[in-house]
Amino acid sequence: MVKLTPELINQSMQYINPCRERELDLRGYKIPQIENLGATLDQFDTIDLSDNDLRKLDNLPHLPRLKCLLLNNNRILRISDGLEEVAPNLNSLILTGNNLQELSDLEPLTGFKKLETICLLINPVSTKPNYREYMAFKFPQLRLLDFRKIKQKDRQAAQEFFRSKQGKEMLKEVSKKSKLSAAAALAAEAANGKGGTEGGGRFANPEDMQRIREAIKRASSLAEVERLSQILQSGQLPSKFQHELAQNGHGNGNGNGDTNPPSVAMDY
């Protein structure tokens, strides 16, 4: 297995793909988890993480440019909530050959309002009863599912099904499973120590997160990008980092009438 480091990101192949989009190729490294993608500085339309060893789709930094995410042939069985906030323009998500089991596992994807292409072939979920109807109903903007077009008659059939008693019961059951899965995930993270704030740290608020993103854009070294990305992905501010924020002024400005986020020193 290879850790996804800023060095690996910068050494990997980068090119203009046939769709004339800028693509980052991170295929086949057996990467175990998504991390440090802040080092891309949001310079790519497509990121290819196929043929790795990912178990979760999570830890994405703020990537408003990202339109296509390729995740073929991993072992993904969970998708984190809130990813639409960090990748709001995601248009295509290819998850062929993963381990997504239940329709409830797909609930976190419903927040993506621009997602038009999803592929879930060779996932157990794609064999569930009423799978296509569910996807057409829950993703009204979806145009291609498993490389097959969703037609207007498919949408109408889905609407009719989910107005029926059977359809309503199915939606209720999926929602229940989704809530149980979310609760289990939170419990697992707490058990692994991700829910605490060790060493006097605290959880980052939206203002902190924005200032960290701005600092990543201005970073002058890979080491600085990596440290900032780790803080951004964890959502927690170490106590020494809090001190740097406080020194530079904690607010929309820096105390001198300048509304731009100040530089953040990385000497901790």
PDB file of C-alpha atoms in Angstrom:
ATOM      1  CA  MET A   1       0.000   0.000   0.000  1.00  0.00           C
ATOM      2  CA  VAL A   2       1.097   3.546  -0.744  1.00  0.00           C
ATOM      3  CA  LYS A   3       0.043   6.564   1.293  1.00  0.00           C
ATOM      4  CA  LEU A   4      -1.518   9.391  -0.714  1.00  0.00           C
ATOM      5  CA  THR A   5       1.002  12.147   0.008  1.00  0.00           C
ATOM      6  CA  PRO A   6       1.489  15.582  -1.592  1.00  0.00           C
ATOM      7  CA  GLU A   7       4.702  14.214  -3.126  1.00  0.00           C
ATOM      8  CA  LEU A   8       2.821  11.351  -4.804  1.00  0.00           C
ATOM      9  CA  ILE A   9       0.188  13.773  -6.095  1.00  0.00           C
ATOM     10  CA  ASN A  10       2.803  16.039  -7.630  1.00  0.00           C
ATOM     11  CA  GLN A  11       4.736  13.130  -9.161  1.00  0.00           C
ATOM     12  CA  SER A  12       1.671  11.462 -10.692  1.00  0.00           C
ATOM     13  CA  MET A  13       0.646  11.816 -14.316  1.00  0.00           C
ATOM     14  CA  GLN A  14      -1.350  14.951 -15.147  1.00  0.00           C
ATOM     15  CA  TYR A  15      -2.784  15.528 -18.595  1.00  0.00           C
ATOM     16  CA  ILE A  16      -5.631  16.849 -20.735  1.00  0.00           C
ATOM     17  CA  ASN A  17      -8.031  13.943 -21.274  1.00  0.00           C
ATOM     18  CA  PRO A  18     -10.171  13.295 -24.407  1.00  0.00           C
ATOM     19  CA  CYS A  19     -12.947  15.448 -22.912  1.00  0.00           C
ATOM     20  CA  ARG A  20     -10.431  18.321 -22.884  1.00  0.00           C
ATOM     21  CA  GLU A  21     -10.449  18.359 -19.097  1.00  0.00           C
ATOM     22  CA  ARG A  22      -7.434  18.457 -16.835  1.00  0.00           C
ATOM     23  CA  GLU A  23      -7.039  15.036 -15.186  1.00  0.00           C
ATOM     24  CA  LEU A  24      -4.920  13.670 -12.337  1.00  0.00           C
ATOM     25  CA  ASP A  25      -4.061   9.964 -12.610  1.00  0.00           C
ATOM     26  CA  LEU A  26      -3.733   8.213  -9.234  1.00  0.00           C
ATOM     27  CA  ARG A  27      -4.613   4.715 -10.459  1.00  0.00           C
ATOM     28  CA  GLY A  28      -3.199   1.478  -9.145  1.00  0.00           C
ATOM     29  CA  TYR A  29      -1.189   2.585  -6.107  1.00  0.00           C
ATOM     30  CA  LYS A  30      -3.298   0.540  -3.636  1.00  0.00           C
ATOM     31  CA  ILE A  31      -3.966   3.736  -1.694  1.00  0.00           C
ATOM     32  CA  PRO A  32      -5.901   2.811   1.502  1.00  0.00           C
ATOM     33  CA  GLN A  33      -7.599   6.156   2.177  1.00  0.00           C
ATOM     34  CA  ILE A  34      -8.249   9.546   0.625  1.00  0.00           C
ATOM     35  CA  GLU A  35      -6.070  12.260   2.124  1.00  0.00           C
ATOM     36  CA  ASN A  36      -3.942  15.276   1.183  1.00  0.00           C
ATOM     37  CA  LEU A  37      -5.956  16.114  -1.951  1.00  0.00           C
ATOM     38  CA  GLY A  38      -5.671  19.738  -0.875  1.00  0.00           C
ATOM     39  CA  ALA A  39      -2.211  19.499  -2.472  1.00  0.00           C
ATOM     40  CA  THR A  40      -3.925  19.521  -5.888  1.00  0.00           C
ATOM     41  CA  LEU A  41      -4.830  23.176  -5.218  1.00  0.00           C
ATOM     42  CA  ASP A  42      -8.124  22.476  -7.038  1.00  0.00           C
ATOM     43  CA  GLN A  43      -6.385  22.364 -10.440  1.00  0.00           C
ATOM     44  CA  PHE A  44      -8.193  19.316 -11.858  1.00  0.00           C
ATOM     45  CA  ASP A  45     -11.567  18.642 -13.446  1.00  0.00           C
ATOM     46  CA  THR A  46     -11.130  14.860 -13.137  1.00  0.00           C
ATOM     47  CA  ILE A  47      -9.359  12.775 -10.507  1.00  0.00           C
ATOM     48  CA  ASP A  48      -8.838   9.065 -11.180  1.00  0.00           C
ATOM     49  CA  LEU A  49      -8.472   6.947  -8.028  1.00  0.00           C
ATOM     50  CA  SER A  50      -9.343   3.628  -9.662  1.00  0.00           C
ATOM     51  CA  ASP A  51      -7.641   0.327  -8.779  1.00  0.00           C
ATOM     52  CA  ASN A  52      -6.748   1.332  -5.235  1.00  0.00           C
ATOM     53  CA  ASP A  53      -7.763  -0.043  -1.826  1.00  0.00           C
ATOM     54  CA  LEU A  54     -10.216   2.628  -0.659  1.00  0.00           C
ATOM     55  CA  ARG A  55     -12.966   1.569   1.748  1.00  0.00           C
ATOM     56  CA  LYS A  56     -14.662   4.941   2.218  1.00  0.00           C
ATOM     57  CA  LEU A  57     -15.421   7.901   0.016  1.00  0.00           C
ATOM     58  CA  ASP A  58     -14.572  10.711   2.424  1.00  0.00           C
ATOM     59  CA  ASN A  59     -11.929  13.282   3.376  1.00  0.00           C
ATOM     60  CA  LEU A  60     -12.338  15.436   0.269  1.00  0.00           C
ATOM     61  CA  PRO A  61     -11.025  18.985   0.682  1.00  0.00           C
ATOM     62  CA  HIS A  62     -12.691  21.975  -0.970  1.00  0.00           C
ATOM     63  CA  LEU A  63     -12.595  21.134  -4.719  1.00  0.00           C
ATOM     64  CA  PRO A  64     -15.136  23.330  -6.543  1.00  0.00           C
ATOM     65  CA  ARG A  65     -13.452  22.647  -9.900  1.00  0.00           C
ATOM     66  CA  LEU A  66     -13.875  18.858  -9.619  1.00  0.00           C
ATOM     67  CA  LYS A  67     -16.439  17.503 -12.107  1.00  0.00           C
ATOM     68  CA  CYS A  68     -15.586  13.806 -12.415  1.00  0.00           C
ATOM     69  CA  LEU A  69     -14.388  11.306  -9.819  1.00  0.00           C
ATOM     70  CA  LEU A  70     -13.300   7.840 -11.000  1.00  0.00           C
ATOM     71  CA  LEU A  71     -13.271   5.199  -8.260  1.00  0.00           C
ATOM     72  CA  ASN A  72     -13.462   1.907 -10.168  1.00  0.00           C
ATOM     73  CA  ASN A  73     -12.262  -1.299  -8.515  1.00  0.00           C
ATOM     74  CA  ASN A  74     -11.807  -0.200  -4.927  1.00  0.00           C
ATOM     75  CA  ARG A  75     -13.527  -1.647  -1.846  1.00  0.00           C
ATOM     76  CA  ILE A  76     -15.755   1.297  -1.010  1.00  0.00           C
ATOM     77  CA  LEU A  77     -18.616   0.382   1.300  1.00  0.00           C
ATOM     78  CA  ARG A  78     -19.441   3.786   2.791  1.00  0.00           C
ATOM     79  CA  ILE A  79     -19.912   7.320   1.481  1.00  0.00           C
ATOM     80  CA  SER A  80     -19.492  10.213   3.876  1.00  0.00           C
ATOM     81  CA  ASP A  81     -22.203  12.839   4.369  1.00  0.00           C
ATOM     82  CA  GLY A  82     -21.657  16.448   3.311  1.00  0.00           C
ATOM     83  CA  LEU A  83     -19.374  15.844   0.320  1.00  0.00           C
ATOM     84  CA  GLU A  84     -21.608  18.069  -1.835  1.00  0.00           C
ATOM     85  CA  GLU A  85     -20.361  21.024   0.208  1.00  0.00           C
ATOM     86  CA  VAL A  86     -16.729  20.464  -0.783  1.00  0.00           C
ATOM     87  CA  ALA A  87     -17.317  19.254  -4.363  1.00  0.00           C
ATOM     88  CA  PRO A  88     -20.488  21.154  -5.371  1.00  0.00           C
ATOM     89  CA  ASN A  89     -19.909  20.844  -9.125  1.00  0.00           C
ATOM     90  CA  LEU A  90     -19.381  17.092  -9.280  1.00  0.00           C
ATOM     91  CA  ASN A  91     -21.115  15.887 -12.434  1.00  0.00           C
ATOM     92  CA  SER A  92     -19.927  12.291 -12.857  1.00  0.00           C
ATOM     93  CA  LEU A  93     -19.200   9.614 -10.238  1.00  0.00           C
ATOM     94  CA  ILE A  94     -17.958   6.204 -11.396  1.00  0.00           C
ATOM     95  CA  LEU A  95     -18.031   3.538  -8.662  1.00  0.00           C
ATOM     96  CA  THR A  96     -17.907   0.351 -10.742  1.00  0.00           C
ATOM     97  CA  GLY A  97     -16.585  -2.668  -8.842  1.00  0.00           C
ATOM     98  CA  ASN A  98     -16.978  -1.583  -5.228  1.00  0.00           C
ATOM     99  CA  ASN A  99     -18.849  -2.957  -2.215  1.00  0.00           C
ATOM    100  CA  LEU A 100     -21.842  -0.667  -1.705  1.00  0.00           C
ATOM    101  CA  GLN A 101     -24.560  -2.937  -0.319  1.00  0.00           C
ATOM    102  CA  GLU A 102     -27.788  -1.063   0.387  1.00  0.00           C
ATOM    103  CA  LEU A 103     -29.841   1.707  -1.209  1.00  0.00           C
ATOM    104  CA  SER A 104     -29.409   3.582   2.063  1.00  0.00           C
ATOM    105  CA  ASP A 105     -25.643   3.652   1.393  1.00  0.00           C
ATOM    106  CA  LEU A 106     -26.367   5.982  -1.536  1.00  0.00           C
ATOM    107  CA  GLU A 107     -28.303   8.580   0.476  1.00  0.00           C
ATOM    108  CA  PRO A 108     -25.233  10.840   0.956  1.00  0.00           C
ATOM    109  CA  LEU A 109     -25.083  11.298  -2.830  1.00  0.00           C
ATOM    110  CA  THR A 110     -28.532  12.915  -2.997  1.00  0.00           C
ATOM    111  CA  GLY A 111     -27.004  16.233  -1.925  1.00  0.00           C
ATOM    112  CA  PHE A 112     -25.128  16.570  -5.236  1.00  0.00           C
ATOM    113  CA  LYS A 113     -27.429  18.757  -7.333  1.00  0.00           C
ATOM    114  CA  LYS A 114     -25.291  18.610 -10.498  1.00  0.00           C
ATOM    115  CA  LEU A 115     -24.620  14.872 -10.513  1.00  0.00           C
ATOM    116  CA  GLU A 116     -25.797  13.599 -13.920  1.00  0.00           C
ATOM    117  CA  THR A 117     -23.826  10.348 -14.323  1.00  0.00           C
ATOM    118  CA  ILE A 118     -23.496   7.566 -11.752  1.00  0.00           C
ATOM    119  CA  CYS A 119     -22.181   4.056 -12.328  1.00  0.00           C
ATOM    120  CA  LEU A 120     -22.666   1.376  -9.675  1.00  0.00           C
ATOM    121  CA  LEU A 121     -22.156  -1.737 -11.793  1.00  0.00           C
ATOM    122  CA  ILE A 122     -20.612  -4.705  -9.926  1.00  0.00           C
ATOM    123  CA  ASN A 123     -21.836  -3.385  -6.565  1.00  0.00           C
ATOM    124  CA  PRO A 124     -24.322  -5.480  -4.587  1.00  0.00           C
ATOM    125  CA  VAL A 125     -26.649  -2.473  -4.406  1.00  0.00           C
ATOM    126  CA  SER A 126     -27.211  -2.541  -8.174  1.00  0.00           C
ATOM    127  CA  THR A 127     -29.018  -5.907  -7.834  1.00  0.00           C
ATOM    128  CA  LYS A 128     -31.529  -4.657  -5.267  1.00  0.00           C
ATOM    129  CA  PRO A 129     -35.234  -4.718  -6.208  1.00  0.00           C
ATOM    130  CA  ASN A 130     -36.451  -1.399  -7.693  1.00  0.00           C
ATOM    131  CA  TYR A 131     -32.877  -0.097  -7.868  1.00  0.00           C
ATOM    132  CA  ARG A 132     -33.326   1.891 -11.078  1.00  0.00           C
ATOM    133  CA  GLU A 133     -36.690   3.246  -9.951  1.00  0.00           C
ATOM    134  CA  TYR A 134     -35.146   4.390  -6.680  1.00  0.00           C
ATOM    135  CA  MET A 135     -32.262   6.142  -8.433  1.00  0.00           C
ATOM    136  CA  ALA A 136     -34.566   7.862 -10.949  1.00  0.00           C
ATOM    137  CA  PHE A 137     -36.774   9.053  -8.080  1.00  0.00           C
ATOM    138  CA  LYS A 138     -34.046  10.227  -5.682  1.00  0.00           C
ATOM    139  CA  PHE A 139     -31.827  11.814  -8.359  1.00  0.00           C
ATOM    140  CA  PRO A 140     -34.141  13.878 -10.598  1.00  0.00           C
ATOM    141  CA  GLN A 141     -31.170  15.429 -12.421  1.00  0.00           C
ATOM    142  CA  LEU A 142     -29.577  12.039 -13.233  1.00  0.00           C
ATOM    143  CA  ARG A 143     -29.203  11.338 -16.958  1.00  0.00           C
ATOM    144  CA  LEU A 144     -27.063   8.183 -17.074  1.00  0.00           C
ATOM    145  CA  LEU A 145     -27.205   5.315 -14.591  1.00  0.00           C
ATOM    146  CA  ASP A 146     -24.768   2.459 -15.182  1.00  0.00           C
ATOM    147  CA  PHE A 147     -24.192   3.914 -18.686  1.00  0.00           C
ATOM    148  CA  ARG A 148     -27.870   3.564 -19.572  1.00  0.00           C
ATOM    149  CA  LYS A 149     -29.966   6.663 -20.186  1.00  0.00           C
ATOM    150  CA  ILE A 150     -32.781   7.420 -17.773  1.00  0.00           C
ATOM    151  CA  LYS A 151     -35.744   8.302 -19.969  1.00  0.00           C
ATOM    152  CA  GLN A 152     -38.794  10.347 -19.104  1.00  0.00           C
ATOM    153  CA  LYS A 153     -40.943   7.208 -19.012  1.00  0.00           C
ATOM    154  CA  ASP A 154     -38.532   5.764 -16.424  1.00  0.00           C
ATOM    155  CA  ARG A 155     -39.028   8.816 -14.233  1.00  0.00           C
ATOM    156  CA  GLN A 156     -42.791   8.627 -14.585  1.00  0.00           C
ATOM    157  CA  ALA A 157     -42.773   4.939 -13.641  1.00  0.00           C
ATOM    158  CA  ALA A 158     -40.600   5.732 -10.612  1.00  0.00           C
ATOM    159  CA  GLN A 159     -42.935   8.530  -9.515  1.00  0.00           C
ATOM    160  CA  GLU A 160     -45.923   6.215  -9.770  1.00  0.00           C
ATOM    161  CA  PHE A 161     -44.192   3.428  -7.852  1.00  0.00           C
ATOM    162  CA  PHE A 162     -43.170   5.656  -4.971  1.00  0.00           C
ATOM    163  CA  ARG A 163     -46.668   7.075  -4.698  1.00  0.00           C
ATOM    164  CA  SER A 164     -47.905   3.535  -4.037  1.00  0.00           C
ATOM    165  CA  LYS A 165     -48.075   1.957  -0.587  1.00  0.00           C
ATOM    166  CA  GLN A 166     -45.203  -0.403  -1.442  1.00  0.00           C
ATOM    167  CA  GLY A 167     -43.040   2.474  -2.657  1.00  0.00           C
ATOM    168  CA  LYS A 168     -43.724   4.597   0.427  1.00  0.00           C
ATOM    169  CA  GLU A 169     -42.837   1.698   2.705  1.00  0.00           C
ATOM    170  CA  MET A 170     -39.629   1.154   0.764  1.00  0.00           C
ATOM    171  CA  LEU A 171     -38.608   4.819   1.156  1.00  0.00           C
ATOM    172  CA  LYS A 172     -39.349   4.661   4.863  1.00  0.00           C
ATOM    173  CA  GLU A 173     -37.197   1.553   5.260  1.00  0.00           C
ATOM    174  CA  VAL A 174     -34.301   3.065   3.288  1.00  0.00           C
ATOM    175  CA  SER A 175     -34.456   6.236   5.402  1.00  0.00           C
ATOM    176  CA  LYS A 176     -34.397   4.176   8.599  1.00  0.00           C
ATOM    177  CA  LYS A 177     -31.350   2.196   7.453  1.00  0.00           C
ATOM    178  CA  SER A 178     -29.601   5.403   6.408  1.00  0.00           C
ATOM    179  CA  LYS A 179     -30.026   6.918   9.875  1.00  0.00           C
ATOM    180  CA  LEU A 180     -28.800   3.746  11.546  1.00  0.00           C
ATOM    181  CA  SER A 181     -25.735   3.647   9.266  1.00  0.00           C
ATOM    182  CA  ALA A 182     -24.929   7.301  10.031  1.00  0.00           C
ATOM    183  CA  ALA A 183     -25.205   6.672  13.768  1.00  0.00           C
ATOM    184  CA  ALA A 184     -22.962   3.614  13.506  1.00  0.00           C
ATOM    185  CA  ALA A 185     -20.376   5.595  11.529  1.00  0.00           C
ATOM    186  CA  LEU A 186     -20.315   8.356  14.165  1.00  0.00           C
ATOM    187  CA  ALA A 187     -19.896   5.777  16.911  1.00  0.00           C
ATOM    188  CA  ALA A 188     -17.021   4.137  15.025  1.00  0.00           C
ATOM    189  CA  GLU A 189     -15.261   7.469  14.542  1.00  0.00           C
ATOM    190  CA  ALA A 190     -15.661   8.299  18.228  1.00  0.00           C
ATOM    191  CA  ALA A 191     -14.231   4.886  19.147  1.00  0.00           C
ATOM    192  CA  ASN A 192     -11.248   5.555  16.880  1.00  0.00           C
ATOM    193  CA  GLY A 193     -10.573   8.877  18.563  1.00  0.00           C
ATOM    194  CA  LYS A 194     -11.776  11.072  15.700  1.00  0.00           C
ATOM    195  CA  GLY A 195     -14.536  12.643  17.724  1.00  0.00           C
ATOM    196  CA  GLY A 196     -12.311  14.161  20.389  1.00  0.00           C
ATOM    197  CA  THR A 197     -10.214  17.294  20.544  1.00  0.00           C
ATOM    198  CA  GLU A 198      -6.913  16.125  21.950  1.00  0.00           C
ATOM    199  CA  GLY A 199      -4.147  18.388  23.099  1.00  0.00           C
ATOM    200  CA  GLY A 200      -6.402  21.379  23.756  1.00  0.00           C
ATOM    201  CA  GLY A 201      -7.647  21.464  20.178  1.00  0.00           C
ATOM    202  CA  ARG A 202     -11.155  22.361  19.108  1.00  0.00           C
ATOM    203  CA  PHE A 203     -13.440  21.757  16.149  1.00  0.00           C
ATOM    204  CA  ALA A 204     -12.988  24.182  13.250  1.00  0.00           C
ATOM    205  CA  ASN A 205     -15.891  26.474  12.387  1.00  0.00           C
ATOM    206  CA  PRO A 206     -16.750  27.444   8.759  1.00  0.00           C
ATOM    207  CA  GLU A 207     -14.691  30.635   9.039  1.00  0.00           C
ATOM    208  CA  ASP A 208     -11.631  28.659  10.170  1.00  0.00           C
ATOM    209  CA  MET A 209     -12.087  26.211   7.289  1.00  0.00           C
ATOM    210  CA  GLN A 210     -12.201  29.030   4.740  1.00  0.00           C
ATOM    211  CA  ARG A 211      -9.061  30.630   6.139  1.00  0.00           C
ATOM    212  CA  ILE A 212      -7.231  27.292   5.988  1.00  0.00           C
ATOM    213  CA  ARG A 213      -8.276  26.855   2.327  1.00  0.00           C
ATOM    214  CA  GLU A 214      -6.921  30.320   1.530  1.00  0.00           C
ATOM    215  CA  ALA A 215      -3.675  29.444   3.313  1.00  0.00           C
ATOM    216  CA  ILE A 216      -3.366  26.277   1.200  1.00  0.00           C
ATOM    217  CA  LYS A 217      -3.648  28.375  -1.974  1.00  0.00           C
ATOM    218  CA  ARG A 218      -0.805  30.623  -0.764  1.00  0.00           C
ATOM    219  CA  ALA A 219       1.373  27.781   0.561  1.00  0.00           C
ATOM    220  CA  SER A 220       4.988  27.979  -0.576  1.00  0.00           C
ATOM    221  CA  SER A 221       6.044  24.378   0.144  1.00  0.00           C
ATOM    222  CA  LEU A 222       4.693  20.840  -0.035  1.00  0.00           C
ATOM    223  CA  ALA A 223       5.204  20.406   3.707  1.00  0.00           C
ATOM    224  CA  GLU A 224       3.009  23.415   4.422  1.00  0.00           C
ATOM    225  CA  VAL A 225       0.314  22.150   2.034  1.00  0.00           C
ATOM    226  CA  GLU A 226       0.373  18.735   3.709  1.00  0.00           C
ATOM    227  CA  ARG A 227       0.028  20.136   7.244  1.00  0.00           C
ATOM    228  CA  LEU A 228      -2.782  22.476   6.260  1.00  0.00           C
ATOM    229  CA  SER A 229      -4.578  19.728   4.334  1.00  0.00           C
ATOM    230  CA  GLN A 230      -4.427  17.401   7.337  1.00  0.00           C
ATOM    231  CA  ILE A 231      -5.992  20.077   9.554  1.00  0.00           C
ATOM    232  CA  LEU A 232      -8.675  20.802   6.943  1.00  0.00           C
ATOM    233  CA  GLN A 233      -9.559  17.114   6.550  1.00  0.00           C
ATOM    234  CA  SER A 234      -9.664  16.393  10.287  1.00  0.00           C
ATOM    235  CA  GLY A 235     -11.913  19.381  10.999  1.00  0.00           C
ATOM    236  CA  GLN A 236      -9.998  20.010  14.234  1.00  0.00           C
ATOM    237  CA  LEU A 237      -7.627  22.842  15.079  1.00  0.00           C
ATOM    238  CA  PRO A 238      -4.551  21.906  17.142  1.00  0.00           C
ATOM    239  CA  SER A 239      -3.977  24.299  20.031  1.00  0.00           C
ATOM    240  CA  LYS A 240      -0.783  25.722  18.489  1.00  0.00           C
ATOM    241  CA  PHE A 241      -2.597  26.365  15.212  1.00  0.00           C
ATOM    242  CA  GLN A 242      -5.369  28.138  17.125  1.00  0.00           C
ATOM    243  CA  HIS A 243      -2.699  30.388  18.603  1.00  0.00           C
ATOM    244  CA  GLU A 244      -1.512  31.349  15.108  1.00  0.00           C
ATOM    245  CA  LEU A 245      -5.095  32.159  14.073  1.00  0.00           C
ATOM    246  CA  ALA A 246      -5.560  34.271  17.200  1.00  0.00           C
ATOM    247  CA  GLN A 247      -2.324  36.177  16.557  1.00  0.00           C
ATOM    248  CA  ASN A 248      -3.473  37.002  13.033  1.00  0.00           C
ATOM    249  CA  GLY A 249      -6.954  38.033  14.170  1.00  0.00           C
ATOM    250  CA  HIS A 250      -9.922  35.688  14.397  1.00  0.00           C
ATOM    251  CA  GLY A 251     -12.675  37.167  12.272  1.00  0.00           C
ATOM    252  CA  ASN A 252     -13.571  38.179   8.763  1.00  0.00           C
ATOM    253  CA  GLY A 253     -10.717  40.626   8.708  1.00  0.00           C
ATOM    254  CA  ASN A 254      -7.245  40.777  10.240  1.00  0.00           C
ATOM    255  CA  GLY A 255      -7.781  43.821  12.429  1.00  0.00           C
ATOM    256  CA  ASN A 256      -6.284  46.228   9.896  1.00  0.00           C
ATOM    257  CA  GLY A 257      -9.296  46.674   7.671  1.00  0.00           C
ATOM    258  CA  ASP A 258      -8.109  43.871   5.378  1.00  0.00           C
ATOM    259  CA  THR A 259     -10.841  41.316   4.728  1.00  0.00           C
ATOM    260  CA  ASN A 260      -8.487  38.792   3.072  1.00  0.00           C
ATOM    261  CA  PRO A 261      -7.507  35.846   5.261  1.00  0.00           C
ATOM    262  CA  PRO A 262      -4.053  36.387   6.750  1.00  0.00           C
ATOM    263  CA  SER A 263      -1.072  34.128   6.213  1.00  0.00           C
ATOM    264  CA  VAL A 264      -0.826  31.375   8.787  1.00  0.00           C
ATOM    265  CA  ALA A 265       2.577  30.442  10.136  1.00  0.00           C
ATOM    266  CA  MET A 266       3.352  26.732  10.260  1.00  0.00           C
ATOM    267  CA  ASP A 267       5.989  26.560  13.006  1.00  0.00           C
ATOM    268  CA  TYR A 268       4.122  24.187  15.309  1.00  0.00           C
TER     269      TYR A 268
END
